[in-house]
């Protein structure tokens, strides 16, 4: 089981990847993306409960890959003060991924230490079918964090 932890703007999200399946390895330039969000309220702030992401090829009939994640818990911290939070307080478990927005790095908890992702994950070429591709991890997680942050910030402003 792979768990990922996101900490940004006073909220901490811990989630579990439910599925991640590469369905087609084509490099079609006509790729499109689909996202689905499931929300619930924590302290009157809407936060993600589950998230699905699909990359479609060409006319949208062929799915290149699909990823679904389910949030295990969400903590909304008020007041929002970046100085209140530290990586040590997150309670990371072995294999957890931390998206460090301040350092613009993805780190993984490994053997009791937070290490840069490229030191922990085996790197495969884009044609390799097994293992992790660090470039995909960085790009996919960055895209997700940006989208989730914008939506949560919008909902906070709307409920304020």
mmCIF file of C-alpha atoms in Angstrom, residues 7-152:
data_model
loop_
_atom_site.group_PDB
_atom_site.id
_atom_site.type_symbol
_atom_site.label_atom_id
_atom_site.label_comp_id
_atom_site.label_asym_id
_atom_site.label_seq_id
_atom_site.Cartn_x
_atom_site.Cartn_y
_atom_site.Cartn_z
ATOM 1 C CA UNK A 7 0.694 19.550 3.485
ATOM 2 C CA UNK A 8 -0.187 22.979 2.165
ATOM 3 C CA UNK A 9 -1.989 26.083 3.392
ATOM 4 C CA UNK A 10 -2.704 24.688 6.830
ATOM 5 C CA UNK A 11 -4.258 21.393 5.837
ATOM 6 C CA UNK A 12 -2.700 17.954 5.800
ATOM 7 C CA UNK A 13 -4.089 15.247 3.551
ATOM 8 C CA UNK A 14 -3.136 11.599 3.946
ATOM 9 C CA UNK A 15 -4.386 9.339 1.207
ATOM 10 C CA UNK A 16 -4.095 5.835 -0.162
ATOM 11 C CA UNK A 17 -3.699 5.030 -3.821
ATOM 12 C CA UNK A 18 -6.588 2.757 -4.720
ATOM 13 C CA UNK A 19 -5.665 1.999 -8.321
ATOM 14 C CA UNK A 20 -3.045 3.022 -10.817
ATOM 15 C CA UNK A 21 -3.103 1.214 -14.110
ATOM 16 C CA UNK A 22 -1.264 1.923 -17.359
ATOM 17 C CA UNK A 23 -3.654 0.830 -20.083
ATOM 18 C CA UNK A 24 -1.969 2.025 -23.281
ATOM 19 C CA UNK A 25 1.671 3.038 -23.818
ATOM 20 C CA UNK A 26 1.052 5.089 -26.978
ATOM 21 C CA UNK A 27 2.596 8.583 -27.258
ATOM 22 C CA UNK A 28 -0.408 10.209 -28.932
ATOM 23 C CA UNK A 29 -0.005 14.032 -28.960
ATOM 24 C CA UNK A 30 -3.791 14.421 -28.728
ATOM 25 C CA UNK A 31 -3.989 13.482 -25.048
ATOM 26 C CA UNK A 32 -6.780 14.829 -22.858
ATOM 27 C CA UNK A 33 -7.372 14.548 -19.115
ATOM 28 C CA UNK A 34 -10.420 13.819 -16.985
ATOM 29 C CA UNK A 35 -10.709 14.382 -13.243
ATOM 30 C CA UNK A 36 -13.417 13.430 -10.763
ATOM 31 C CA UNK A 37 -13.552 14.700 -7.166
ATOM 32 C CA UNK A 38 -15.616 13.510 -4.214
ATOM 33 C CA UNK A 39 -15.857 16.107 -1.411
ATOM 34 C CA UNK A 40 -16.866 16.235 2.251
ATOM 35 C CA UNK A 41 -16.840 18.988 4.894
ATOM 36 C CA UNK A 42 -14.300 19.253 7.720
ATOM 37 C CA UNK A 43 -14.900 22.218 10.045
ATOM 38 C CA UNK A 44 -17.246 23.669 7.397
ATOM 39 C CA UNK A 45 -14.462 23.589 4.798
ATOM 40 C CA UNK A 46 -14.877 21.325 1.776
ATOM 41 C CA UNK A 47 -11.911 18.972 1.395
ATOM 42 C CA UNK A 48 -11.288 16.043 -0.969
ATOM 43 C CA UNK A 49 -12.568 12.581 -0.040
ATOM 44 C CA UNK A 50 -11.564 10.772 -3.252
ATOM 45 C CA UNK A 51 -10.004 11.727 -6.572
ATOM 46 C CA UNK A 52 -9.869 9.983 -9.967
ATOM 47 C CA UNK A 53 -7.627 11.025 -12.823
ATOM 48 C CA UNK A 54 -7.632 9.651 -16.379
ATOM 49 C CA UNK A 55 -5.451 10.428 -19.381
ATOM 50 C CA UNK A 56 -7.286 9.796 -22.664
ATOM 51 C CA UNK A 57 -5.849 9.444 -26.156
ATOM 52 C CA UNK A 58 -7.087 10.965 -29.403
ATOM 53 C CA UNK A 59 -10.858 11.318 -29.446
ATOM 54 C CA UNK A 60 -11.196 10.297 -25.784
ATOM 55 C CA UNK A 61 -12.207 6.703 -26.484
ATOM 56 C CA UNK A 62 -8.903 5.080 -25.415
ATOM 57 C CA UNK A 63 -7.698 5.435 -21.831
ATOM 58 C CA UNK A 64 -3.909 5.673 -21.505
ATOM 59 C CA UNK A 65 -3.861 5.367 -17.731
ATOM 60 C CA UNK A 66 -6.173 5.744 -14.795
ATOM 61 C CA UNK A 67 -5.401 6.605 -11.188
ATOM 62 C CA UNK A 68 -7.771 6.678 -8.218
ATOM 63 C CA UNK A 69 -6.842 7.817 -4.726
ATOM 64 C CA UNK A 70 -8.875 7.813 -1.544
ATOM 65 C CA UNK A 71 -8.095 10.239 1.277
ATOM 66 C CA UNK A 72 -7.568 8.432 4.587
ATOM 67 C CA UNK A 73 -7.934 11.551 6.703
ATOM 68 C CA UNK A 74 -7.854 15.301 6.388
ATOM 69 C CA UNK A 75 -6.872 17.734 9.089
ATOM 70 C CA UNK A 76 -7.764 21.394 8.707
ATOM 71 C CA UNK A 77 -5.627 23.602 10.908
ATOM 72 C CA UNK A 78 -6.928 26.975 12.066
ATOM 73 C CA UNK A 79 -5.460 29.549 12.246
ATOM 74 C CA UNK A 80 -3.400 28.972 9.129
ATOM 75 C CA UNK A 81 0.208 29.702 10.039
ATOM 76 C CA UNK A 82 2.964 27.998 8.054
ATOM 77 C CA UNK A 83 5.375 28.296 11.001
ATOM 78 C CA UNK A 84 3.171 25.920 13.063
ATOM 79 C CA UNK A 85 3.893 22.892 10.913
ATOM 80 C CA UNK A 86 6.883 20.598 10.679
ATOM 81 C CA UNK A 87 7.536 17.419 8.751
ATOM 82 C CA UNK A 88 8.222 15.584 12.016
ATOM 83 C CA UNK A 89 4.668 16.201 13.214
ATOM 84 C CA UNK A 90 3.135 14.400 10.239
ATOM 85 C CA UNK A 91 3.858 10.908 11.593
ATOM 86 C CA UNK A 92 5.160 9.572 8.299
ATOM 87 C CA UNK A 93 5.298 5.806 7.823
ATOM 88 C CA UNK A 94 7.795 3.867 5.707
ATOM 89 C CA UNK A 95 7.120 4.545 2.022
ATOM 90 C CA UNK A 96 4.991 7.682 2.552
ATOM 91 C CA UNK A 97 5.517 10.389 -0.056
ATOM 92 C CA UNK A 98 5.841 14.026 1.030
ATOM 93 C CA UNK A 99 5.342 16.789 -1.528
ATOM 94 C CA UNK A 100 7.504 19.563 -0.108
ATOM 95 C CA UNK A 101 6.042 22.717 -1.662
ATOM 96 C CA UNK A 102 8.588 25.048 -0.077
ATOM 97 C CA UNK A 103 11.614 23.140 -1.385
ATOM 98 C CA UNK A 104 9.827 22.113 -4.619
ATOM 99 C CA UNK A 105 10.894 18.488 -4.001
ATOM 100 C CA UNK A 106 9.199 15.138 -3.611
ATOM 101 C CA UNK A 107 10.615 13.133 -0.706
ATOM 102 C CA UNK A 108 9.961 9.607 0.530
ATOM 103 C CA UNK A 109 10.146 8.275 4.086
ATOM 104 C CA UNK A 110 12.730 5.497 3.890
ATOM 105 C CA UNK A 111 14.483 3.760 6.793
ATOM 106 C CA UNK A 112 13.496 6.509 9.221
ATOM 107 C CA UNK A 113 14.638 9.418 7.027
ATOM 108 C CA UNK A 114 13.026 11.669 4.428
ATOM 109 C CA UNK A 115 15.035 11.149 1.249
ATOM 110 C CA UNK A 116 14.707 12.754 -2.204
ATOM 111 C CA UNK A 117 12.493 10.577 -4.429
ATOM 112 C CA UNK A 118 15.254 9.995 -6.971
ATOM 113 C CA UNK A 119 17.413 8.332 -4.295
ATOM 114 C CA UNK A 120 14.682 5.869 -3.283
ATOM 115 C CA UNK A 121 12.709 5.030 -6.413
ATOM 116 C CA UNK A 122 14.246 2.866 -9.137
ATOM 117 C CA UNK A 123 14.271 4.831 -12.391
ATOM 118 C CA UNK A 124 13.080 3.159 -15.589
ATOM 119 C CA UNK A 125 13.023 4.479 -19.123
ATOM 120 C CA UNK A 126 9.727 5.615 -20.570
ATOM 121 C CA UNK A 127 9.477 2.315 -22.452
ATOM 122 C CA UNK A 128 9.934 0.232 -19.276
ATOM 123 C CA UNK A 129 6.782 -1.442 -18.012
ATOM 124 C CA UNK A 130 7.931 -2.077 -14.440
ATOM 125 C CA UNK A 131 9.147 0.085 -11.570
ATOM 126 C CA UNK A 132 8.654 3.793 -10.996
ATOM 127 C CA UNK A 133 9.347 6.672 -13.299
ATOM 128 C CA UNK A 134 10.443 9.571 -11.083
ATOM 129 C CA UNK A 135 9.523 12.133 -13.738
ATOM 130 C CA UNK A 136 5.925 10.834 -13.713
ATOM 131 C CA UNK A 137 5.795 10.947 -9.908
ATOM 132 C CA UNK A 138 7.013 14.553 -9.831
ATOM 133 C CA UNK A 139 4.771 15.767 -12.661
ATOM 134 C CA UNK A 140 1.663 13.859 -11.539
ATOM 135 C CA UNK A 141 1.940 14.899 -7.915
ATOM 136 C CA UNK A 142 2.646 18.533 -8.823
ATOM 137 C CA UNK A 143 -0.447 18.644 -11.048
ATOM 138 C CA UNK A 144 -2.617 17.110 -8.344
ATOM 139 C CA UNK A 145 -1.321 19.434 -5.599
ATOM 140 C CA UNK A 146 -1.903 22.534 -7.746
ATOM 141 C CA UNK A 147 -5.476 21.518 -8.619
ATOM 142 C CA UNK A 148 -6.388 20.501 -5.077
ATOM 143 C CA UNK A 149 -4.859 23.650 -3.575
ATOM 144 C CA UNK A 150 -6.814 25.932 -5.890
ATOM 145 C CA UNK A 151 -10.090 24.167 -5.156
ATOM 146 C CA UNK A 152 -9.598 24.135 -1.371
#
